[in-house]
Amino acid sequence: MQNLKIILNTNLKKKPDATTKLGFGKKFTDHMFTMIYKEGKGWHNAQIQPYSHIAFDPATTIFHYAQGIFEGLKAYKNEKDEILLFRPEENFKRLNASARRMCIPEIDEKFALQALSKLLEIEKDWIPTAEGTSLYIRPSIIATNVALGVHPSIEYLFFIILSPVGSYYKKGLAPIKLLVEDFYVRAAVGGTGAVKCIGNYGASLKVAENAIQHGCDQVLWLDANEHKYLEEVGSMNIFVVIDDTVITPALTGSILPGITRKSCIELLRASGYRVEERDISIEEVIDAQETGSLTEMFGSGTAAVVSPVGSFQYKYKEYTIGNGCMGQVAQFLYSVLTGMQYGKIEDKFNWSYNVTKKAKQEI
Ligand code: COI
């Protein structure tokens, strides 16, 4: 492994009680991983160090031009007290895809996973074990050059922070309500919608706020060209079930290629479900709703796992899906995915990454 310096924190925080509501991304552990990049020198100074503030010059590129990317994954503990990750290689692969789109130098994916594993071993006691909880992992890369010219930075900081979390939505697994947005757009083909860059999320805030003012939980984005086809939800990919076929928008360049999305598709196909990745218009969804063939809608994402959608609002009209409860397909996916993530069911797909076992093999 590339050199990884470890500076242990001697001033440890009190860990939150995982049986009370942890919320999402409010508490952070005692350590973080950092690594810096300088043009001509490449990525260097990899270290695990006490979690701390980071200070930058006000003229730093990240503050002005949002040249920054991130990932989200989770760590779980199984009954043997081993640390498990879910398809982490996919996250570092996607981080590099985001890096290429944002002119950020790529990282060594294998090393990043080894460094994360080390960080998790140090922070093992922060992984909550109550049902529905996990340790959320946020790898980020930001441009740290001090310059106001609009050009790619020549310096970067890669950091990984950890946060014990409960469910993403305050309502937990209770079905959410979506506002179908027919004016504002999330991303156009050719833009940055297919990567995880920070600007995508900042640009969505106004619309998310509007959804809340309309009594909804999140936005369901439509395509930028015709405001007609489903794209994704604020922090999730979207699925609908019509006439026993599970349909999700195809990855046409403006949608984030979710790892949970991909896992749901693979899992459903392997279990005999018919799955279509294709354009799906809001009219098709409403027609199916009106004829009774729309039986489910749900979102998928690392933070949200599988989240049922009970109703949606479009052009001031409200539609309740089925009986407004979590449907059978969403329930199936939620149980199997979380079962694999917590190491409770057989991992037929080899998606689980056992940090503890790998560390023992390396000794
Ligand atoms: C995730 O699901 O990990 C995300 O990154 C979505 C959101 C919390 C930004």
mmCIF file of C-alpha atoms and ligand atoms in Angstrom:
data_model
loop_
_atom_site.group_PDB
_atom_site.id
_atom_site.type_symbol
_atom_site.label_atom_id
_atom_site.label_comp_id
_atom_site.label_asym_id
_atom_site.label_seq_id
_atom_site.Cartn_x
_atom_site.Cartn_y
_atom_site.Cartn_z
ATOM 1 C CA MET A 1 0.000 0.000 0.000
ATOM 2 C CA GLN A 2 1.114 3.592 -0.706
ATOM 3 C CA ASN A 3 2.401 5.307 2.420
ATOM 4 C CA LEU A 4 -0.432 6.123 4.839
ATOM 5 C CA LYS A 5 0.482 8.123 7.933
ATOM 6 C CA ILE A 6 -1.743 7.697 10.976
ATOM 7 C CA ILE A 7 -2.101 10.361 13.669
ATOM 8 C CA LEU A 8 -4.487 9.174 16.353
ATOM 9 C CA ASN A 9 -6.862 11.519 18.125
ATOM 10 C CA THR A 10 -6.304 11.627 21.872
ATOM 11 C CA ASN A 11 -9.417 13.672 22.536
ATOM 12 C CA LEU A 12 -12.233 11.294 21.614
ATOM 13 C CA LYS A 13 -15.855 12.444 21.410
ATOM 14 C CA LYS A 14 -18.750 10.826 23.211
ATOM 15 C CA LYS A 15 -20.489 8.518 20.751
ATOM 16 C CA PRO A 16 -24.185 9.146 20.144
ATOM 17 C CA ASP A 17 -26.759 6.705 21.411
ATOM 18 C CA ALA A 18 -27.654 4.782 18.270
ATOM 19 C CA THR A 19 -30.999 3.705 19.623
ATOM 20 C CA THR A 20 -32.228 7.308 19.644
ATOM 21 C CA LYS A 21 -32.821 9.117 16.377
ATOM 22 C CA LEU A 22 -29.467 9.707 14.705
ATOM 23 C CA GLY A 23 -30.869 11.643 11.777
ATOM 24 C CA PHE A 24 -28.642 12.022 8.742
ATOM 25 C CA GLY A 25 -25.167 13.572 8.633
ATOM 26 C CA LYS A 26 -25.271 15.497 11.897
ATOM 27 C CA LYS A 27 -22.540 13.800 13.922
ATOM 28 C CA PHE A 28 -19.014 13.011 12.785
ATOM 29 C CA THR A 29 -16.408 10.577 14.058
ATOM 30 C CA ASP A 30 -13.001 11.247 15.637
ATOM 31 C CA HIS A 31 -10.811 10.827 12.547
ATOM 32 C CA MET A 32 -10.768 11.634 8.865
ATOM 33 C CA PHE A 33 -8.644 10.687 5.882
ATOM 34 C CA THR A 34 -6.898 13.382 3.853
ATOM 35 C CA MET A 35 -4.585 13.405 0.846
ATOM 36 C CA ILE A 36 -3.382 16.343 -1.216
ATOM 37 C CA TYR A 37 -2.554 16.871 -4.870
ATOM 38 C CA LYS A 38 -0.107 19.336 -6.403
ATOM 39 C CA GLU A 39 0.563 19.656 -10.092
ATOM 40 C CA GLY A 40 3.930 18.042 -10.819
ATOM 41 C CA LYS A 41 3.851 16.005 -7.614
ATOM 42 C CA GLY A 42 0.596 14.087 -7.945
ATOM 43 C CA TRP A 43 -1.423 12.767 -4.987
ATOM 44 C CA HIS A 44 0.667 12.629 -1.807
ATOM 45 C CA ASN A 45 0.629 13.067 1.986
ATOM 46 C CA ALA A 46 -2.071 10.477 2.589
ATOM 47 C CA GLN A 47 -2.982 10.450 6.235
ATOM 48 C CA ILE A 48 -5.572 9.538 8.800
ATOM 49 C CA GLN A 49 -5.742 12.346 11.305
ATOM 50 C CA PRO A 50 -8.028 13.739 13.994
ATOM 51 C CA TYR A 51 -11.293 15.107 12.553
ATOM 52 C CA SER A 52 -10.857 18.856 12.407
ATOM 53 C CA HIS A 53 -11.861 22.090 10.703
ATOM 54 C CA ILE A 54 -10.031 22.921 7.500
ATOM 55 C CA ALA A 55 -9.225 26.509 6.648
ATOM 56 C CA PHE A 56 -8.706 27.953 3.164
ATOM 57 C CA ASP A 57 -7.938 31.299 1.619
ATOM 58 C CA PRO A 58 -11.174 33.075 0.555
ATOM 59 C CA ALA A 59 -9.875 33.034 -3.041
ATOM 60 C CA THR A 60 -9.724 29.217 -3.170
ATOM 61 C CA THR A 61 -11.231 27.786 -6.383
ATOM 62 C CA ILE A 62 -13.785 25.556 -4.642
ATOM 63 C CA PHE A 63 -15.553 28.596 -3.121
ATOM 64 C CA HIS A 64 -15.945 30.341 -6.454
ATOM 65 C CA TYR A 65 -16.360 27.750 -9.179
ATOM 66 C CA ALA A 66 -17.574 24.625 -7.361
ATOM 67 C CA GLN A 67 -14.856 22.380 -8.751
ATOM 68 C CA GLY A 68 -15.692 19.620 -6.320
ATOM 69 C CA ILE A 69 -17.064 16.084 -6.361
ATOM 70 C CA PHE A 70 -18.194 13.567 -3.783
ATOM 71 C CA GLU A 71 -19.430 10.057 -3.118
ATOM 72 C CA GLY A 72 -21.689 8.430 -0.559
ATOM 73 C CA LEU A 73 -21.442 4.873 0.776
ATOM 74 C CA LYS A 74 -22.124 3.145 4.059
ATOM 75 C CA ALA A 75 -20.380 0.799 6.493
ATOM 76 C CA TYR A 76 -22.306 -1.812 8.472
ATOM 77 C CA LYS A 77 -21.435 -4.352 11.154
ATOM 78 C CA ASN A 78 -22.477 -7.975 10.910
ATOM 79 C CA GLU A 79 -23.263 -10.306 13.809
ATOM 80 C CA LYS A 80 -19.592 -11.322 14.054
ATOM 81 C CA ASP A 81 -18.688 -7.667 14.634
ATOM 82 C CA GLU A 82 -17.021 -7.465 11.223
ATOM 83 C CA ILE A 83 -17.119 -4.282 9.148
ATOM 84 C CA LEU A 84 -18.962 -4.573 5.831
ATOM 85 C CA LEU A 85 -19.133 -2.248 2.841
ATOM 86 C CA PHE A 86 -21.479 -2.602 -0.122
ATOM 87 C CA ARG A 87 -19.848 -2.534 -3.589
ATOM 88 C CA PRO A 88 -17.315 0.146 -2.535
ATOM 89 C CA GLU A 89 -15.238 -0.371 -5.713
ATOM 90 C CA GLU A 90 -18.193 1.087 -7.627
ATOM 91 C CA ASN A 91 -18.090 4.279 -5.572
ATOM 92 C CA PHE A 92 -14.406 4.923 -6.196
ATOM 93 C CA LYS A 93 -14.887 4.109 -9.870
ATOM 94 C CA ARG A 94 -17.699 6.669 -10.039
ATOM 95 C CA LEU A 95 -15.594 9.185 -8.080
ATOM 96 C CA ASN A 96 -13.010 8.936 -10.852
ATOM 97 C CA ALA A 97 -15.714 9.302 -13.522
ATOM 98 C CA SER A 98 -16.827 12.493 -11.750
ATOM 99 C CA ALA A 99 -13.182 13.594 -11.530
ATOM 100 C CA ARG A 100 -12.712 13.233 -15.301
ATOM 101 C CA ARG A 101 -15.825 15.336 -16.019
ATOM 102 C CA MET A 102 -14.700 18.055 -13.585
ATOM 103 C CA CYS A 103 -11.005 18.202 -14.657
ATOM 104 C CA ILE A 104 -9.924 16.798 -11.294
ATOM 105 C CA PRO A 105 -6.928 14.411 -11.234
ATOM 106 C CA GLU A 106 -8.006 10.804 -10.738
ATOM 107 C CA ILE A 107 -7.184 8.950 -7.540
ATOM 108 C CA ASP A 108 -5.826 5.411 -7.156
ATOM 109 C CA GLU A 109 -9.109 3.564 -6.499
ATOM 110 C CA LYS A 110 -7.462 0.590 -4.800
ATOM 111 C CA PHE A 111 -5.478 2.794 -2.453
ATOM 112 C CA ALA A 112 -8.552 4.896 -1.612
ATOM 113 C CA LEU A 113 -10.412 1.732 -0.609
ATOM 114 C CA GLN A 114 -7.468 0.525 1.492
ATOM 115 C CA ALA A 115 -7.211 3.902 3.225
ATOM 116 C CA LEU A 116 -10.972 3.930 3.860
ATOM 117 C CA SER A 117 -10.725 0.404 5.284
ATOM 118 C CA LYS A 118 -7.999 1.529 7.686
ATOM 119 C CA LEU A 119 -10.074 4.544 8.726
ATOM 120 C CA LEU A 120 -13.057 2.265 9.370
ATOM 121 C CA GLU A 121 -10.981 -0.086 11.483
ATOM 122 C CA ILE A 122 -9.949 2.875 13.645
ATOM 123 C CA GLU A 123 -13.534 4.146 13.853
ATOM 124 C CA LYS A 124 -15.163 0.728 14.197
ATOM 125 C CA ASP A 125 -16.920 1.600 17.452
ATOM 126 C CA TRP A 126 -18.732 4.424 15.655
ATOM 127 C CA ILE A 127 -20.623 2.004 13.412
ATOM 128 C CA PRO A 128 -24.116 1.885 14.892
ATOM 129 C CA THR A 129 -25.882 -1.454 14.986
ATOM 130 C CA ALA A 130 -29.521 -0.567 15.685
ATOM 131 C CA GLU A 131 -31.884 -1.462 12.851
ATOM 132 C CA GLY A 132 -31.781 1.008 9.979
ATOM 133 C CA THR A 133 -28.545 2.646 11.142
ATOM 134 C CA SER A 134 -25.095 2.628 9.554
ATOM 135 C CA LEU A 135 -21.931 4.684 9.263
ATOM 136 C CA TYR A 136 -22.285 6.991 6.273
ATOM 137 C CA ILE A 137 -19.035 7.611 4.398
ATOM 138 C CA ARG A 138 -18.487 10.822 2.473
ATOM 139 C CA PRO A 139 -15.393 10.901 0.227
ATOM 140 C CA SER A 140 -14.938 14.335 -1.385
ATOM 141 C CA ILE A 141 -12.381 16.048 -3.593
ATOM 142 C CA ILE A 142 -12.198 19.830 -3.700
ATOM 143 C CA ALA A 143 -10.107 22.300 -5.703
ATOM 144 C CA THR A 144 -7.764 24.154 -3.337
ATOM 145 C CA ASN A 145 -5.765 26.409 -5.629
ATOM 146 C CA VAL A 146 -5.830 30.088 -4.671
ATOM 147 C CA ALA A 147 -6.773 31.894 -7.883
ATOM 148 C CA LEU A 148 -9.789 33.648 -9.347
ATOM 149 C CA GLY A 149 -9.168 32.720 -12.985
ATOM 150 C CA VAL A 150 -11.714 30.251 -14.317
ATOM 151 C CA HIS A 151 -9.523 27.239 -15.024
ATOM 152 C CA PRO A 152 -8.900 23.850 -13.424
ATOM 153 C CA SER A 153 -7.146 24.048 -10.090
ATOM 154 C CA ILE A 154 -3.566 22.823 -9.792
ATOM 155 C CA GLU A 155 -4.073 21.723 -6.172
ATOM 156 C CA TYR A 156 -6.712 19.500 -4.574
ATOM 157 C CA LEU A 157 -7.725 18.007 -1.251
ATOM 158 C CA PHE A 158 -9.260 14.534 -1.071
ATOM 159 C CA PHE A 159 -10.905 13.831 2.260
ATOM 160 C CA ILE A 160 -13.137 11.139 3.716
ATOM 161 C CA ILE A 161 -15.361 11.819 6.697
ATOM 162 C CA LEU A 162 -17.697 9.448 8.525
ATOM 163 C CA SER A 163 -21.078 10.032 10.112
ATOM 164 C CA PRO A 164 -23.284 7.607 12.075
ATOM 165 C CA VAL A 165 -26.755 7.847 10.523
ATOM 166 C CA GLY A 166 -30.302 6.643 10.827
ATOM 167 C CA SER A 167 -32.807 6.899 7.995
ATOM 168 C CA TYR A 168 -32.405 9.678 5.440
ATOM 169 C CA TYR A 169 -36.019 10.771 5.631
ATOM 170 C CA LYS A 170 -37.481 11.921 8.928
ATOM 171 C CA LYS A 171 -40.443 9.655 8.166
ATOM 172 C CA GLY A 172 -38.137 6.592 8.029
ATOM 173 C CA LEU A 173 -39.614 4.019 5.665
ATOM 174 C CA ALA A 174 -43.026 5.684 5.496
ATOM 175 C CA PRO A 175 -43.949 6.502 1.869
ATOM 176 C CA ILE A 176 -42.944 9.951 0.684
ATOM 177 C CA LYS A 177 -44.767 12.422 -1.545
ATOM 178 C CA LEU A 178 -43.123 13.875 -4.652
ATOM 179 C CA LEU A 179 -43.694 17.115 -6.502
ATOM 180 C CA VAL A 180 -43.274 16.537 -10.238
ATOM 181 C CA GLU A 181 -41.317 19.613 -11.342
ATOM 182 C CA ASP A 182 -42.367 20.867 -14.767
ATOM 183 C CA PHE A 183 -40.416 24.119 -14.986
ATOM 184 C CA TYR A 184 -37.013 23.899 -13.302
ATOM 185 C CA VAL A 185 -34.629 21.206 -14.510
ATOM 186 C CA ARG A 186 -31.879 19.263 -12.763
ATOM 187 C CA ALA A 187 -29.603 18.591 -15.723
ATOM 188 C CA ALA A 188 -29.486 18.489 -19.494
ATOM 189 C CA VAL A 189 -27.699 15.891 -21.593
ATOM 190 C CA GLY A 190 -24.132 17.144 -21.984
ATOM 191 C CA GLY A 191 -24.219 18.816 -18.571
ATOM 192 C CA THR A 192 -23.032 17.336 -15.282
ATOM 193 C CA GLY A 193 -26.129 15.368 -14.277
ATOM 194 C CA ALA A 194 -24.451 11.996 -14.695
ATOM 195 C CA VAL A 195 -21.686 12.767 -12.213
ATOM 196 C CA LYS A 196 -21.648 13.573 -8.532
ATOM 197 C CA CYS A 197 -20.415 17.156 -8.546
ATOM 198 C CA ILE A 198 -21.363 19.502 -5.752
ATOM 199 C CA GLY A 199 -22.989 22.102 -8.015
ATOM 200 C CA ASN A 200 -25.748 19.669 -8.994
ATOM 201 C CA TYR A 201 -26.963 19.656 -5.427
ATOM 202 C CA GLY A 202 -26.669 23.403 -4.731
ATOM 203 C CA ALA A 203 -28.718 24.070 -7.860
ATOM 204 C CA SER A 204 -31.500 21.778 -6.655
ATOM 205 C CA LEU A 205 -32.124 23.495 -3.318
ATOM 206 C CA LYS A 206 -34.605 26.122 -4.452
ATOM 207 C CA VAL A 207 -36.771 23.510 -6.115
ATOM 208 C CA ALA A 208 -36.570 21.172 -3.113
ATOM 209 C CA GLU A 209 -37.726 24.046 -0.919
ATOM 210 C CA ASN A 210 -40.626 24.687 -3.270
ATOM 211 C CA ALA A 211 -41.608 21.012 -3.019
ATOM 212 C CA ILE A 212 -41.734 21.291 0.762
ATOM 213 C CA GLN A 213 -43.885 24.420 0.513
ATOM 214 C CA HIS A 214 -46.312 22.334 -1.553
ATOM 215 C CA GLY A 215 -46.491 19.710 1.195
ATOM 216 C CA CYS A 216 -44.178 17.289 -0.645
ATOM 217 C CA ASP A 217 -40.977 15.630 0.562
ATOM 218 C CA GLN A 218 -38.873 15.784 -2.601
ATOM 219 C CA VAL A 219 -38.816 16.770 -6.251
ATOM 220 C CA LEU A 220 -39.296 14.370 -9.139
ATOM 221 C CA TRP A 221 -37.306 15.910 -11.975
ATOM 222 C CA LEU A 222 -38.372 15.738 -15.605
ATOM 223 C CA ASP A 223 -36.056 15.938 -18.601
ATOM 224 C CA ALA A 224 -34.638 19.309 -19.633
ATOM 225 C CA ASN A 225 -35.740 19.194 -23.295
ATOM 226 C CA GLU A 226 -39.428 18.431 -23.181
ATOM 227 C CA HIS A 227 -40.272 18.490 -19.449
ATOM 228 C CA LYS A 228 -41.940 15.191 -20.124
ATOM 229 C CA TYR A 229 -39.779 12.207 -19.126
ATOM 230 C CA LEU A 230 -38.949 11.104 -15.573
ATOM 231 C CA GLU A 231 -35.304 11.657 -14.609
ATOM 232 C CA GLU A 232 -34.604 11.202 -10.901
ATOM 233 C CA VAL A 233 -35.617 12.376 -7.437
ATOM 234 C CA GLY A 234 -33.631 14.850 -5.277
ATOM 235 C CA SER A 235 -31.301 12.241 -3.814
ATOM 236 C CA MET A 236 -32.446 9.018 -5.457
ATOM 237 C CA ASN A 237 -33.069 7.244 -8.758
ATOM 238 C CA ILE A 238 -36.707 6.506 -9.525
ATOM 239 C CA PHE A 239 -38.579 3.287 -10.352
ATOM 240 C CA VAL A 240 -42.226 2.645 -11.235
ATOM 241 C CA VAL A 241 -44.082 -0.646 -11.488
ATOM 242 C CA ILE A 242 -46.690 -0.815 -14.257
ATOM 243 C CA ASP A 243 -48.453 -4.064 -15.134
ATOM 244 C CA ASP A 244 -45.856 -6.096 -13.228
ATOM 245 C CA THR A 245 -42.968 -4.525 -15.170
ATOM 246 C CA VAL A 246 -40.428 -2.540 -13.201
ATOM 247 C CA ILE A 247 -39.417 0.543 -15.190
ATOM 248 C CA THR A 248 -36.629 3.017 -14.505
ATOM 249 C CA PRO A 249 -35.345 5.841 -16.711
ATOM 250 C CA ALA A 250 -32.439 4.787 -18.927
ATOM 251 C CA LEU A 251 -29.040 6.392 -18.269
ATOM 252 C CA THR A 252 -29.076 8.827 -21.144
ATOM 253 C CA GLY A 253 -26.416 11.199 -19.828
ATOM 254 C CA SER A 254 -28.311 13.460 -17.439
ATOM 255 C CA ILE A 255 -29.133 10.922 -14.713
ATOM 256 C CA LEU A 256 -26.802 9.780 -11.941
ATOM 257 C CA PRO A 257 -25.810 6.118 -12.437
ATOM 258 C CA GLY A 258 -26.784 5.054 -8.939
ATOM 259 C CA ILE A 259 -25.070 2.024 -7.428
ATOM 260 C CA THR A 260 -28.262 1.138 -5.554
ATOM 261 C CA ARG A 261 -30.171 1.608 -8.852
ATOM 262 C CA LYS A 262 -27.820 -0.804 -10.592
ATOM 263 C CA SER A 263 -28.079 -3.286 -7.706
ATOM 264 C CA CYS A 264 -31.900 -3.125 -7.754
ATOM 265 C CA ILE A 265 -31.965 -3.832 -11.496
ATOM 266 C CA GLU A 266 -29.517 -6.741 -11.211
ATOM 267 C CA LEU A 267 -31.326 -8.180 -8.223
ATOM 268 C CA LEU A 268 -34.769 -7.896 -9.806
ATOM 269 C CA ARG A 269 -33.639 -9.475 -13.082
ATOM 270 C CA ALA A 270 -31.915 -12.315 -11.233
ATOM 271 C CA SER A 271 -35.145 -12.896 -9.303
ATOM 272 C CA GLY A 272 -37.273 -13.185 -12.429
ATOM 273 C CA TYR A 273 -38.798 -9.688 -12.558
ATOM 274 C CA ARG A 274 -39.185 -7.944 -15.897
ATOM 275 C CA VAL A 275 -37.163 -4.721 -15.781
ATOM 276 C CA GLU A 276 -37.080 -2.044 -18.452
ATOM 277 C CA GLU A 277 -34.596 0.828 -18.613
ATOM 278 C CA ARG A 278 -36.240 3.289 -20.953
ATOM 279 C CA ASP A 279 -37.827 6.708 -21.333
ATOM 280 C CA ILE A 280 -40.961 6.936 -19.262
ATOM 281 C CA SER A 281 -43.164 9.993 -19.565
ATOM 282 C CA ILE A 282 -45.215 11.515 -16.783
ATOM 283 C CA GLU A 283 -48.288 11.049 -19.038
ATOM 284 C CA GLU A 284 -47.599 7.309 -19.172
ATOM 285 C CA VAL A 285 -47.370 7.218 -15.378
ATOM 286 C CA ILE A 286 -50.613 9.182 -14.988
ATOM 287 C CA ASP A 287 -52.424 7.007 -17.569
ATOM 288 C CA ALA A 288 -51.264 3.897 -15.720
ATOM 289 C CA GLN A 289 -52.397 5.462 -12.456
ATOM 290 C CA GLU A 290 -55.827 6.196 -13.879
ATOM 291 C CA THR A 291 -56.302 2.699 -15.288
ATOM 292 C CA GLY A 292 -55.045 1.105 -12.078
ATOM 293 C CA SER A 293 -51.959 -0.493 -13.628
ATOM 294 C CA LEU A 294 -49.457 1.675 -11.735
ATOM 295 C CA THR A 295 -48.931 -0.340 -8.591
ATOM 296 C CA GLU A 296 -45.738 1.144 -7.180
ATOM 297 C CA MET A 297 -43.253 3.972 -7.300
ATOM 298 C CA PHE A 298 -40.060 4.011 -5.258
ATOM 299 C CA GLY A 299 -36.653 5.638 -5.120
ATOM 300 C CA SER A 300 -33.225 4.071 -4.635
ATOM 301 C CA GLY A 301 -30.016 5.571 -3.299
ATOM 302 C CA THR A 302 -27.223 4.974 -0.819
ATOM 303 C CA ALA A 303 -28.593 7.373 1.748
ATOM 304 C CA ALA A 304 -32.256 6.545 1.145
ATOM 305 C CA VAL A 305 -31.764 2.786 0.391
ATOM 306 C CA VAL A 306 -35.180 1.932 -1.130
ATOM 307 C CA SER A 307 -37.807 4.490 -0.337
ATOM 308 C CA PRO A 308 -41.482 4.038 -1.239
ATOM 309 C CA VAL A 309 -43.374 6.887 -2.917
ATOM 310 C CA GLY A 310 -46.977 6.982 -1.711
ATOM 311 C CA SER A 311 -48.221 9.864 -3.844
ATOM 312 C CA PHE A 312 -47.169 12.591 -6.238
ATOM 313 C CA GLN A 313 -48.403 15.994 -7.279
ATOM 314 C CA TYR A 314 -48.349 17.156 -10.908
ATOM 315 C CA LYS A 315 -49.821 20.419 -12.160
ATOM 316 C CA TYR A 316 -51.619 20.961 -8.834
ATOM 317 C CA LYS A 317 -53.321 17.561 -8.975
ATOM 318 C CA GLU A 318 -52.515 14.842 -6.469
ATOM 319 C CA TYR A 319 -52.254 11.131 -7.267
ATOM 320 C CA THR A 320 -52.094 8.356 -4.673
ATOM 321 C CA ILE A 321 -50.257 5.245 -5.817
ATOM 322 C CA GLY A 322 -51.968 1.961 -4.967
ATOM 323 C CA ASN A 323 -53.086 2.195 -1.350
ATOM 324 C CA GLY A 324 -50.306 4.719 -0.611
ATOM 325 C CA CYS A 325 -48.228 2.101 1.232
ATOM 326 C CA MET A 326 -44.882 0.449 0.512
ATOM 327 C CA GLY A 327 -45.392 -1.977 -2.378
ATOM 328 C CA GLN A 328 -44.256 -5.553 -2.768
ATOM 329 C CA VAL A 329 -41.316 -4.842 -5.128
ATOM 330 C CA ALA A 330 -39.916 -2.054 -2.928
ATOM 331 C CA GLN A 331 -40.319 -4.259 0.128
ATOM 332 C CA PHE A 332 -38.506 -7.127 -1.599
ATOM 333 C CA LEU A 333 -35.609 -4.881 -2.654
ATOM 334 C CA TYR A 334 -35.348 -3.237 0.741
ATOM 335 C CA SER A 335 -35.237 -6.569 2.578
ATOM 336 C CA VAL A 336 -32.716 -8.218 0.253
ATOM 337 C CA LEU A 337 -30.417 -5.204 -0.069
ATOM 338 C CA THR A 338 -30.332 -4.443 3.649
ATOM 339 C CA GLY A 339 -30.045 -8.172 4.367
ATOM 340 C CA MET A 340 -26.902 -8.283 2.242
ATOM 341 C CA GLN A 341 -25.567 -4.996 3.560
ATOM 342 C CA TYR A 342 -25.805 -6.133 7.193
ATOM 343 C CA GLY A 343 -24.506 -9.585 6.286
ATOM 344 C CA LYS A 344 -27.740 -11.287 7.338
ATOM 345 C CA ILE A 345 -28.437 -13.110 4.087
ATOM 346 C CA GLU A 346 -26.283 -14.948 1.613
ATOM 347 C CA ASP A 347 -24.371 -12.641 -0.711
ATOM 348 C CA LYS A 348 -24.895 -14.486 -3.996
ATOM 349 C CA PHE A 349 -23.599 -11.572 -6.020
ATOM 350 C CA ASN A 350 -20.379 -11.029 -4.103
ATOM 351 C CA TRP A 351 -21.339 -7.408 -3.409
ATOM 352 C CA SER A 352 -20.368 -7.370 0.228
ATOM 353 C CA TYR A 353 -16.810 -6.224 1.000
ATOM 354 C CA ASN A 354 -15.645 -7.515 4.358
ATOM 355 C CA VAL A 355 -13.142 -4.938 5.649
ATOM 356 C CA THR A 356 -12.250 -6.991 8.710
ATOM 357 C CA LYS A 357 -11.551 -10.201 6.782
ATOM 358 C CA LYS A 358 -9.517 -8.361 4.137
ATOM 359 C CA ALA A 359 -7.398 -6.698 6.838
ATOM 360 C CA LYS A 360 -6.645 -10.113 8.369
ATOM 361 C CA GLN A 361 -5.673 -11.507 4.965
ATOM 362 C CA GLU A 362 -3.218 -8.645 4.467
ATOM 363 C CA ILE A 363 -1.342 -9.240 7.740
HETATM 364 C C1 COI B 1 -26.225 9.374 -1.320
HETATM 365 O O1 COI B 1 -27.243 8.699 -1.444
HETATM 366 O O2 COI B 1 -25.209 8.928 -0.775
HETATM 367 C C2 COI B 1 -26.167 10.724 -1.808
HETATM 368 O O3 COI B 1 -25.106 11.155 -2.113
HETATM 369 C C3 COI B 1 -27.416 11.485 -1.902
HETATM 370 C C4 COI B 1 -27.492 12.705 -1.053
HETATM 371 C C5 COI B 1 -27.399 12.479 0.412
HETATM 372 C C6 COI B 1 -26.646 13.816 -1.544
#
